[in-house]
Amino acid sequence: MNFIKLYKIPLLFAILSVAFYISFGYDLERSDFTKLISLYGALFIITYLFIEKFIPKSRDYFWFLASLGIVFRLILIPAIPNLSQDFYRFLWDGRLLIQGVSPYLFTPSSSPALGVTIEQSQQLIDGMGALNASHFSNYPPINQLFFAVAALFAGKSIMGSVIVLRVLIILADVGILYFGKKLLEKLNLPIKNIFWYFLNPFIIIELTGNLHFEGVMLFFFVWALYLLFKGKWFWAAVLIGISVSVKLLPLLFLPLFLKYFTNEKTQKVLEIFGVSIKKLVGFYSVIGFTVVLTFLPFLSSEFIQNFSSTIGLWFQNFEFNASVYYIIRWIGFQVVGWNIIGTTGKILPVLVFLLVLAIAFFRKNKTPQELMTGMLFAISFYFLLSTTVHPWYVATPLLLSVFTKYKFPIVWSFMVILSYSAYGENGFDEKLWLVALEYLVAIVVALWEISISKKFNPARF
């Protein structure tokens, strides 16, 4: 009775959230943007109230919010993803893999030549779409392992496979909650920060709902950071390698560890520019060895060619919800009269690499919070200069922001839903003014936070 009295208002909003998640998961078409943004906006406002306003003077509130996050995810367990078709490719790759066929060597559209039978083959191909079916898989080996698990447990049922993948993703998010809480305690930051990830409707909808594996990657990465900050660099390196083998994105952060391994006590033989060569080389070597080990079963000249060419498509062919690139593309049309993505897609990654090196060499990344702040800015620059930024990509800067004083990724996780305006009843038509609004709001908030940070501490950003 005391519980109900204490949590009366939060419980009412929890019931309302349950209704909204049911509607989102089971009664929403991607083309119905008005309904989509209305439900999302309502859920985001309620989440803000849960985290920032409804804070009863009780230690149980953490477990109350954690329970809500799990319940909201469980609501979506049997829901077929309605905002993304990618999961059909996950199921295809997994079912191919358990038959001993590498998903990196064959495209779904070439399935008649495989010589094996894929359950519900045509349904999966139709579901993923012709574009996806015409390309080789670009999901790294550990990610493929999860797809194979779904095929092993439910290889003849799309619904069953979806449930298996969803359970794995939910477990990863619970792991992030666990290690995220421990990291926040170690950094003396508010524990409630972790709920901007765990309770965020963006995460629940994009990862649990739409079955994207960013959360699994982030679980291994956050676990690795937790071990690293406890001095266990070897196992941290192993976990970072596994994280890379779920999604390649953590490779972007590797240069940033350079200054973290700086030893204040200069050792004449073992140090160059203050960096402990033994420990640093060991750290990078273990990461590299772990990544190579996971790729080893698939290695061949055909794999390297197919995998690299598919990765290249994301930089030189595909474009969606971009920011700086769209401005460059517009300038290209004005100057030369055609889309210059082929050229721009080669230059922008180089620029990103240089920016990351600048953060690695010219910014302090010695403390855990400084390191994660550097990662936040590195990933933000990367997405600002990318040709393709799907909504679920924002999960990485969002989680990193939890451990820093910057909150602009939270705003971005709210605004990124505007990108779904591109999917209308008459087909794909990106609304560039909404894309501009998304980035304008996120960038303005970021610049404001940076200016405030510099005002109080000019030596840092």
Short mmCIF file of C-alpha atoms in Angstrom, two decimals:
data_model
loop_
_atom_site.label_atom_id
_atom_site.label_comp_id
_atom_site.label_asym_id
_atom_site.label_seq_id
_atom_site.Cartn_x
_atom_site.Cartn_y
_atom_site.Cartn_z
CA MET A 1 0.00 0.00 0.00
CA ASN A 2 2.87 2.34 0.87
CA PHE A 3 4.48 1.48 -2.48
CA ILE A 4 1.35 2.45 -4.41
CA LYS A 5 1.02 5.65 -2.40
CA LEU A 6 4.67 6.57 -2.94
CA TYR A 7 4.68 5.72 -6.66
CA LYS A 8 1.09 6.66 -7.51
CA ILE A 9 1.92 9.25 -10.18
CA PRO A 10 4.83 7.30 -11.75
CA LEU A 11 2.63 4.19 -11.92
CA LEU A 12 -0.08 6.10 -13.78
CA PHE A 13 2.47 7.28 -16.34
CA ALA A 14 3.91 3.77 -16.52
CA ILE A 15 0.49 2.40 -17.48
CA LEU A 16 0.18 5.14 -20.09
CA SER A 17 3.62 4.21 -21.46
CA VAL A 18 2.60 0.55 -21.71
CA ALA A 19 -0.37 1.58 -23.85
CA PHE A 20 1.86 3.73 -26.07
CA TYR A 21 4.44 0.94 -26.54
CA ILE A 22 1.68 -1.53 -27.43
CA SER A 23 0.38 0.91 -30.03
CA PHE A 24 3.91 1.54 -31.33
CA GLY A 25 4.78 -2.13 -31.61
CA TYR A 26 1.52 -3.59 -32.91
CA ASP A 27 -0.54 -0.83 -34.50
CA LEU A 28 1.84 1.43 -36.40
CA GLU A 29 2.92 1.64 -40.03
CA ARG A 30 6.25 3.29 -40.79
CA SER A 31 4.51 5.51 -43.34
CA ASP A 32 2.20 6.98 -40.67
CA PHE A 33 4.66 9.65 -39.58
CA THR A 34 2.12 11.73 -37.67
CA LYS A 35 1.20 8.83 -35.40
CA LEU A 36 4.82 7.74 -35.12
CA ILE A 37 6.10 11.12 -33.96
CA SER A 38 3.12 11.64 -31.63
CA LEU A 39 3.69 8.35 -29.81
CA TYR A 40 7.44 8.89 -29.71
CA GLY A 41 7.10 12.45 -28.42
CA ALA A 42 4.70 11.36 -25.68
CA LEU A 43 7.01 8.52 -24.60
CA PHE A 44 10.01 10.83 -24.55
CA ILE A 45 8.24 13.38 -22.36
CA ILE A 46 7.17 10.65 -19.94
CA THR A 47 10.75 9.34 -19.85
CA TYR A 48 11.98 12.83 -18.95
CA LEU A 49 9.46 12.96 -16.10
CA PHE A 50 10.53 9.54 -14.85
CA ILE A 51 14.23 10.44 -14.79
CA GLU A 52 14.26 14.11 -13.85
CA LYS A 53 10.99 14.83 -12.02
CA PHE A 54 9.49 11.72 -10.44
CA ILE A 55 12.23 11.04 -7.92
CA PRO A 56 10.72 9.76 -4.66
CA LYS A 57 13.05 9.77 -1.67
CA SER A 58 13.52 6.04 -1.86
CA ARG A 59 16.44 3.79 -2.77
CA ASP A 60 13.97 1.55 -4.54
CA TYR A 61 13.46 4.09 -7.32
CA PHE A 62 16.44 2.72 -9.27
CA TRP A 63 14.85 -0.73 -9.30
CA PHE A 64 11.48 0.77 -10.14
CA LEU A 65 12.91 2.46 -13.25
CA ALA A 66 14.96 -0.64 -14.12
CA SER A 67 11.82 -2.77 -13.89
CA LEU A 68 9.93 -0.35 -16.13
CA GLY A 69 12.70 -0.54 -18.73
CA ILE A 70 12.49 -4.34 -18.74
CA VAL A 71 8.67 -4.37 -18.85
CA PHE A 72 8.58 -1.93 -21.78
CA ARG A 73 11.00 -4.19 -23.65
CA LEU A 74 9.06 -7.37 -22.86
CA ILE A 75 5.93 -5.78 -24.32
CA LEU A 76 7.66 -5.87 -27.72
CA ILE A 77 8.86 -9.50 -27.47
CA PRO A 78 6.51 -10.97 -30.15
CA ALA A 79 6.31 -7.81 -32.29
CA ILE A 80 7.60 -7.94 -35.86
CA PRO A 81 9.83 -4.86 -36.41
CA ASN A 82 7.84 -2.15 -38.18
CA LEU A 83 10.48 0.53 -38.78
CA SER A 84 13.30 -1.55 -40.29
CA GLN A 85 13.67 -4.47 -42.69
CA ASP A 86 17.23 -5.33 -41.66
CA PHE A 87 16.19 -8.23 -39.44
CA TYR A 88 15.20 -10.27 -42.50
CA ARG A 89 18.86 -10.19 -43.56
CA PHE A 90 19.91 -11.21 -40.04
CA LEU A 91 17.71 -14.29 -40.28
CA TRP A 92 18.99 -15.11 -43.77
CA ASP A 93 22.64 -14.87 -42.73
CA GLY A 94 22.05 -16.99 -39.62
CA ARG A 95 20.22 -19.74 -41.49
CA LEU A 96 22.94 -19.80 -44.12
CA LEU A 97 25.68 -19.97 -41.51
CA ILE A 98 24.30 -22.97 -39.60
CA GLN A 99 24.35 -24.91 -42.87
CA GLY A 100 28.07 -24.31 -43.13
CA VAL A 101 27.84 -21.65 -45.85
CA SER A 102 29.62 -18.32 -45.38
CA PRO A 103 27.16 -15.39 -45.61
CA TYR A 104 30.05 -13.28 -46.91
CA LEU A 105 30.41 -15.25 -50.14
CA PHE A 106 26.83 -15.27 -51.46
CA THR A 107 24.09 -12.70 -51.82
CA PRO A 108 20.45 -13.62 -51.15
CA SER A 109 19.59 -12.76 -54.75
CA SER A 110 21.99 -15.50 -55.90
CA SER A 111 20.36 -18.11 -53.66
CA PRO A 112 19.42 -20.53 -56.49
CA ALA A 113 23.15 -21.22 -56.95
CA LEU A 114 23.76 -22.03 -53.29
CA GLY A 115 22.79 -25.66 -53.41
CA VAL A 116 21.24 -25.48 -49.94
CA THR A 117 17.70 -24.90 -48.76
CA ILE A 118 16.96 -21.81 -46.68
CA GLU A 119 13.70 -22.01 -44.74
CA GLN A 120 11.24 -19.27 -45.81
CA SER A 121 13.82 -18.15 -48.36
CA GLN A 122 11.56 -16.10 -50.62
CA GLN A 123 9.77 -14.49 -47.68
CA LEU A 124 13.09 -13.37 -46.23
CA ILE A 125 14.31 -12.00 -49.58
CA ASP A 126 11.06 -10.13 -50.16
CA GLY A 127 11.21 -8.77 -46.63
CA MET A 128 14.77 -7.45 -46.81
CA GLY A 129 14.19 -5.81 -50.18
CA ALA A 130 15.98 -6.03 -53.51
CA LEU A 131 18.76 -3.60 -52.54
CA ASN A 132 19.79 -5.54 -49.44
CA ALA A 133 19.45 -8.87 -51.22
CA SER A 134 21.85 -7.77 -53.95
CA HIS A 135 24.75 -7.06 -51.58
CA PHE A 136 27.10 -9.29 -49.63
CA SER A 137 26.75 -9.30 -45.86
CA ASN A 138 28.75 -6.70 -43.95
CA TYR A 139 27.90 -7.86 -40.42
CA PRO A 140 31.06 -8.96 -38.53
CA PRO A 141 31.50 -12.54 -37.23
CA ILE A 142 30.29 -12.18 -33.63
CA ASN A 143 27.16 -10.50 -34.95
CA GLN A 144 26.74 -13.43 -37.32
CA LEU A 145 27.07 -15.75 -34.34
CA PHE A 146 23.97 -14.21 -32.78
CA PHE A 147 22.11 -14.62 -36.08
CA ALA A 148 23.14 -18.28 -36.07
CA VAL A 149 21.81 -18.70 -32.51
CA ALA A 150 18.41 -17.50 -33.71
CA ALA A 151 18.58 -19.98 -36.60
CA LEU A 152 19.51 -22.84 -34.27
CA PHE A 153 16.62 -22.24 -31.89
CA ALA A 154 13.98 -21.12 -34.40
CA GLY A 155 15.28 -21.79 -37.90
CA LYS A 156 11.84 -22.46 -39.37
CA SER A 157 9.95 -19.54 -37.88
CA ILE A 158 10.40 -15.83 -38.51
CA MET A 159 8.51 -14.99 -35.34
CA GLY A 160 10.56 -17.45 -33.30
CA SER A 161 13.82 -16.07 -34.69
CA VAL A 162 12.72 -12.51 -33.93
CA ILE A 163 12.00 -13.49 -30.32
CA VAL A 164 15.42 -15.12 -29.91
CA LEU A 165 17.23 -12.06 -31.28
CA ARG A 166 15.13 -9.76 -29.13
CA VAL A 167 15.92 -11.69 -25.96
CA LEU A 168 19.64 -11.43 -26.75
CA ILE A 169 19.37 -7.67 -27.30
CA ILE A 170 17.39 -7.20 -24.08
CA LEU A 171 20.01 -9.15 -22.13
CA ALA A 172 22.70 -6.88 -23.59
CA ASP A 173 20.79 -3.80 -22.45
CA VAL A 174 20.45 -5.26 -18.94
CA GLY A 175 24.22 -5.76 -18.99
CA ILE A 176 24.69 -2.12 -19.99
CA LEU A 177 22.47 -1.10 -17.08
CA TYR A 178 24.61 -3.19 -14.72
CA PHE A 179 28.04 -2.00 -15.86
CA GLY A 180 26.76 1.51 -16.59
CA LYS A 181 25.64 1.88 -12.98
CA LYS A 182 29.03 0.66 -11.75
CA LEU A 183 30.84 3.12 -14.03
CA LEU A 184 28.70 6.03 -12.86
CA GLU A 185 29.41 5.12 -9.24
CA LYS A 186 33.14 4.98 -10.00
CA LEU A 187 32.98 8.39 -11.70
CA ASN A 188 30.84 9.90 -8.91
CA LEU A 189 28.13 10.81 -11.41
CA PRO A 190 24.36 10.60 -10.82
CA ILE A 191 23.15 6.99 -11.13
CA LYS A 192 19.97 8.24 -12.82
CA ASN A 193 22.05 9.10 -15.91
CA ILE A 194 22.05 5.47 -17.04
CA PHE A 195 18.29 5.63 -17.52
CA TRP A 196 18.74 8.12 -20.36
CA TYR A 197 19.93 4.99 -22.13
CA PHE A 198 17.97 2.18 -20.50
CA LEU A 199 14.58 3.91 -20.29
CA ASN A 200 14.94 6.03 -23.43
CA PRO A 201 12.16 5.20 -25.94
CA PHE A 202 14.73 5.70 -28.70
CA ILE A 203 16.75 2.73 -27.37
CA ILE A 204 13.70 0.58 -26.61
CA ILE A 205 12.18 1.15 -30.06
CA GLU A 206 15.31 1.12 -32.23
CA LEU A 207 17.23 -1.69 -30.54
CA THR A 208 14.69 -3.95 -28.83
CA GLY A 209 11.89 -3.09 -31.25
CA ASN A 210 13.75 -2.98 -34.54
CA LEU A 211 16.41 -5.55 -33.60
CA HIS A 212 19.53 -3.48 -34.18
CA PHE A 213 22.68 -4.81 -32.52
CA GLU A 214 24.27 -1.53 -31.45
CA GLY A 215 23.28 -2.42 -27.89
CA VAL A 216 25.16 -5.72 -28.03
CA MET A 217 28.26 -3.93 -29.32
CA LEU A 218 27.90 -1.31 -26.58
CA PHE A 219 27.48 -3.97 -23.89
CA PHE A 220 30.89 -5.46 -24.66
CA PHE A 221 32.40 -1.99 -24.99
CA VAL A 222 31.04 -0.65 -21.67
CA TRP A 223 32.09 -3.86 -19.94
CA ALA A 224 35.56 -3.33 -21.44
CA LEU A 225 35.74 0.26 -20.17
CA TYR A 226 34.71 -0.87 -16.71
CA LEU A 227 37.54 -3.41 -16.63
CA LEU A 228 40.02 -0.94 -18.12
CA PHE A 229 39.28 1.64 -15.44
CA LYS A 230 39.88 -1.07 -12.84
CA GLY A 231 43.32 -1.69 -14.33
CA LYS A 232 42.45 -4.96 -16.07
CA TRP A 233 43.61 -3.85 -19.51
CA PHE A 234 44.12 -7.35 -20.96
CA TRP A 235 40.50 -8.48 -20.57
CA ALA A 236 39.33 -5.00 -21.52
CA ALA A 237 41.21 -5.39 -24.80
CA VAL A 238 39.63 -8.82 -25.41
CA LEU A 239 36.15 -7.35 -24.92
CA ILE A 240 36.88 -4.39 -27.19
CA GLY A 241 37.96 -6.88 -29.85
CA ILE A 242 34.66 -8.75 -29.42
CA SER A 243 32.80 -5.43 -29.58
CA VAL A 244 34.52 -4.63 -32.90
CA SER A 245 33.46 -8.04 -34.17
CA VAL A 246 29.83 -7.15 -33.46
CA LYS A 247 30.05 -3.74 -35.12
CA LEU A 248 33.20 -2.18 -36.55
CA LEU A 249 32.47 1.21 -34.99
CA PRO A 250 34.73 0.88 -31.88
CA LEU A 251 37.74 0.89 -34.23
CA LEU A 252 37.19 4.65 -34.38
CA PHE A 253 38.07 4.97 -30.70
CA LEU A 254 41.37 3.08 -30.73
CA PRO A 255 43.66 6.14 -31.22
CA LEU A 256 42.04 7.80 -28.19
CA PHE A 257 43.54 5.25 -25.79
CA LEU A 258 47.01 6.62 -26.60
CA LYS A 259 47.09 9.25 -23.85
CA TYR A 260 45.12 7.14 -21.41
CA PHE A 261 48.14 4.85 -21.15
CA THR A 262 50.43 7.79 -20.46
CA ASN A 263 52.69 7.15 -17.50
CA GLU A 264 53.43 10.24 -15.43
CA LYS A 265 56.78 8.77 -14.34
CA THR A 266 58.97 8.95 -17.41
CA GLN A 267 60.79 5.73 -18.21
CA LYS A 268 63.70 6.44 -20.52
CA VAL A 269 63.70 3.11 -22.35
CA LEU A 270 60.05 2.14 -22.40
CA GLU A 271 58.45 5.51 -23.09
CA ILE A 272 58.21 7.75 -26.12
CA PHE A 273 56.35 11.03 -25.58
CA GLY A 274 55.31 9.69 -22.17
CA VAL A 275 53.45 6.68 -23.52
CA SER A 276 54.06 3.29 -21.92
CA ILE A 277 55.01 1.34 -25.01
CA LYS A 278 54.79 -2.12 -23.44
CA LYS A 279 51.28 -1.72 -22.08
CA LEU A 280 49.98 0.24 -25.07
CA VAL A 281 51.35 -2.20 -27.64
CA GLY A 282 50.03 -5.08 -25.58
CA PHE A 283 46.59 -3.48 -25.40
CA TYR A 284 46.39 -2.87 -29.15
CA SER A 285 47.88 -6.30 -29.92
CA VAL A 286 45.26 -8.12 -27.85
CA ILE A 287 42.48 -6.17 -29.56
CA GLY A 288 43.93 -6.95 -32.98
CA PHE A 289 44.46 -10.62 -32.16
CA THR A 290 40.89 -10.97 -30.86
CA VAL A 291 39.42 -9.36 -33.97
CA VAL A 292 41.53 -11.49 -36.32
CA LEU A 293 40.64 -14.62 -34.35
CA THR A 294 36.91 -13.99 -34.82
CA PHE A 295 37.34 -13.34 -38.55
CA LEU A 296 39.72 -16.28 -39.08
CA PRO A 297 37.06 -18.93 -39.93
CA PHE A 298 35.83 -16.75 -42.80
CA LEU A 299 39.12 -15.44 -44.18
CA SER A 300 39.69 -15.81 -47.91
CA SER A 301 40.47 -13.50 -50.80
CA GLU A 302 36.79 -13.56 -51.79
CA PHE A 303 35.74 -12.60 -48.27
CA ILE A 304 38.14 -9.66 -48.16
CA GLN A 305 36.96 -8.42 -51.55
CA ASN A 306 33.25 -8.81 -50.79
CA PHE A 307 33.40 -7.43 -47.25
CA SER A 308 35.49 -4.38 -48.17
CA SER A 309 33.39 -3.56 -51.23
CA THR A 310 30.18 -3.74 -49.21
CA ILE A 311 31.65 -1.49 -46.49
CA GLY A 312 32.67 0.94 -49.24
CA LEU A 313 29.06 1.23 -50.37
CA TRP A 314 28.20 2.98 -47.10
CA PHE A 315 30.67 5.73 -47.88
CA GLN A 316 30.40 6.09 -51.65
CA ASN A 317 26.90 4.96 -52.68
CA PHE A 318 24.38 5.17 -49.86
CA GLU A 319 23.04 8.42 -48.45
CA PHE A 320 20.46 9.00 -45.73
CA ASN A 321 19.89 11.54 -42.95
CA ALA A 322 23.27 13.20 -43.50
CA SER A 323 24.27 16.71 -42.46
CA VAL A 324 27.57 18.14 -43.74
CA TYR A 325 27.55 15.74 -46.67
CA TYR A 326 24.17 17.04 -47.90
CA ILE A 327 25.59 20.56 -47.96
CA ILE A 328 28.60 19.34 -49.94
CA ARG A 329 26.29 17.40 -52.26
CA TRP A 330 24.25 20.55 -52.92
CA ILE A 331 27.42 22.52 -53.70
CA GLY A 332 28.48 19.73 -56.06
CA PHE A 333 25.21 19.94 -57.97
CA GLN A 334 25.64 23.70 -58.30
CA VAL A 335 29.25 23.49 -59.48
CA VAL A 336 29.50 20.33 -61.60
CA GLY A 337 25.84 19.41 -62.08
CA TRP A 338 25.86 15.88 -60.61
CA ASN A 339 26.10 13.97 -57.33
CA ILE A 340 29.73 13.90 -56.19
CA ILE A 341 29.27 11.18 -53.54
CA GLY A 342 31.89 9.00 -55.24
CA THR A 343 34.57 11.63 -54.57
CA THR A 344 33.20 13.01 -51.32
CA GLY A 345 32.79 9.52 -49.89
CA LYS A 346 36.55 9.00 -50.22
CA ILE A 347 37.53 12.34 -48.70
CA LEU A 348 35.21 12.48 -45.68
CA PRO A 349 36.60 9.30 -44.00
CA VAL A 350 40.11 10.76 -44.28
CA LEU A 351 38.88 13.96 -42.66
CA VAL A 352 37.25 11.94 -39.87
CA PHE A 353 40.50 10.06 -39.31
CA LEU A 354 42.43 13.34 -39.03
CA LEU A 355 39.90 14.74 -36.57
CA VAL A 356 40.13 11.62 -34.41
CA LEU A 357 43.93 11.86 -34.44
CA ALA A 358 43.65 15.51 -33.40
CA ILE A 359 41.46 14.52 -30.45
CA ALA A 360 43.90 11.73 -29.60
CA PHE A 361 47.04 13.89 -29.65
CA PHE A 362 45.89 17.38 -28.69
CA ARG A 363 43.20 16.69 -26.10
CA LYS A 364 43.61 15.36 -22.59
CA ASN A 365 42.26 11.81 -22.46
CA LYS A 366 44.02 10.67 -19.30
CA THR A 367 41.09 10.20 -16.92
CA PRO A 368 38.10 7.91 -17.56
CA GLN A 369 35.74 10.85 -18.00
CA GLU A 370 38.15 12.68 -20.30
CA LEU A 371 38.56 9.52 -22.38
CA MET A 372 34.81 9.00 -22.78
CA THR A 373 34.28 12.68 -23.56
CA GLY A 374 36.90 12.36 -26.29
CA MET A 375 35.05 9.32 -27.64
CA LEU A 376 31.79 11.27 -27.61
CA PHE A 377 33.26 14.05 -29.72
CA ALA A 378 35.00 11.60 -32.07
CA ILE A 379 31.80 9.68 -32.80
CA SER A 380 29.84 12.92 -33.15
CA PHE A 381 32.29 14.26 -35.73
CA TYR A 382 32.13 10.94 -37.55
CA PHE A 383 28.36 11.03 -37.88
CA LEU A 384 28.35 14.71 -38.85
CA LEU A 385 30.64 13.84 -41.76
CA SER A 386 28.93 10.57 -42.74
CA THR A 387 26.84 10.08 -45.86
CA THR A 388 24.47 7.72 -44.04
CA VAL A 389 23.22 8.13 -40.47
CA HIS A 390 20.41 5.74 -39.62
CA PRO A 391 18.54 6.62 -36.40
CA TRP A 392 19.90 3.68 -34.41
CA TYR A 393 23.47 4.89 -34.95
CA VAL A 394 22.83 7.57 -32.32
CA ALA A 395 22.79 4.86 -29.62
CA THR A 396 26.59 5.09 -29.32
CA PRO A 397 26.93 8.84 -28.64
CA LEU A 398 23.86 8.60 -26.42
CA LEU A 399 25.43 5.99 -24.14
CA LEU A 400 28.80 7.77 -24.05
CA SER A 401 27.07 11.00 -23.02
CA VAL A 402 25.71 9.27 -19.92
CA PHE A 403 29.27 9.26 -18.51
CA THR A 404 30.04 12.89 -19.41
CA LYS A 405 28.59 16.31 -18.67
CA TYR A 406 27.25 16.68 -22.22
CA LYS A 407 23.58 16.02 -22.93
CA PHE A 408 23.24 16.97 -26.59
CA PRO A 409 23.03 13.29 -27.68
CA ILE A 410 19.87 12.99 -25.56
CA VAL A 411 18.38 15.83 -27.59
CA TRP A 412 19.65 14.17 -30.77
CA SER A 413 18.01 10.88 -29.79
CA PHE A 414 14.73 12.79 -29.65
CA MET A 415 15.21 14.74 -32.89
CA VAL A 416 16.52 11.80 -34.97
CA ILE A 417 13.00 10.38 -35.21
CA LEU A 418 12.36 13.12 -37.79
CA SER A 419 14.37 11.05 -40.28
CA TYR A 420 11.41 8.64 -40.54
CA SER A 421 9.48 11.35 -42.36
CA ALA A 422 11.25 10.04 -45.48
CA TYR A 423 9.05 6.92 -45.51
CA GLY A 424 5.65 7.96 -46.84
CA GLU A 425 2.74 6.12 -48.39
CA ASN A 426 4.05 7.06 -51.85
CA GLY A 427 7.54 5.70 -51.25
CA PHE A 428 10.83 7.16 -50.08
CA ASP A 429 11.09 10.95 -50.15
CA GLU A 430 13.51 12.55 -47.71
CA LYS A 431 12.30 15.85 -46.21
CA LEU A 432 15.53 17.80 -46.13
CA TRP A 433 14.07 20.64 -44.07
CA LEU A 434 13.31 18.16 -41.29
CA VAL A 435 16.81 16.69 -41.58
CA ALA A 436 18.17 20.23 -41.27
CA LEU A 437 15.99 20.84 -38.22
CA GLU A 438 17.21 17.63 -36.59
CA TYR A 439 20.87 18.59 -36.90
CA LEU A 440 20.35 22.29 -36.23
CA VAL A 441 18.78 21.61 -32.84
CA ALA A 442 21.37 18.98 -31.87
CA ILE A 443 24.33 21.13 -33.00
CA VAL A 444 23.03 24.28 -31.29
CA VAL A 445 22.64 22.39 -28.00
CA ALA A 446 26.13 20.88 -28.42
CA LEU A 447 27.72 24.29 -29.10
CA TRP A 448 25.88 25.79 -26.14
CA GLU A 449 27.14 23.03 -23.84
CA ILE A 450 30.70 23.42 -25.13
CA SER A 451 30.58 27.19 -24.61
CA ILE A 452 29.32 26.72 -21.05
CA SER A 453 32.04 24.15 -20.43
CA LYS A 454 34.76 26.49 -21.68
CA LYS A 455 33.38 29.34 -19.59
CA PHE A 456 33.83 27.38 -16.38
CA ASN A 457 36.93 25.45 -17.44
CA PRO A 458 38.72 27.11 -20.39
CA ALA A 459 41.36 24.37 -20.54
CA ARG A 460 38.86 21.67 -21.41
CA PHE A 461 35.92 20.99 -23.69
#
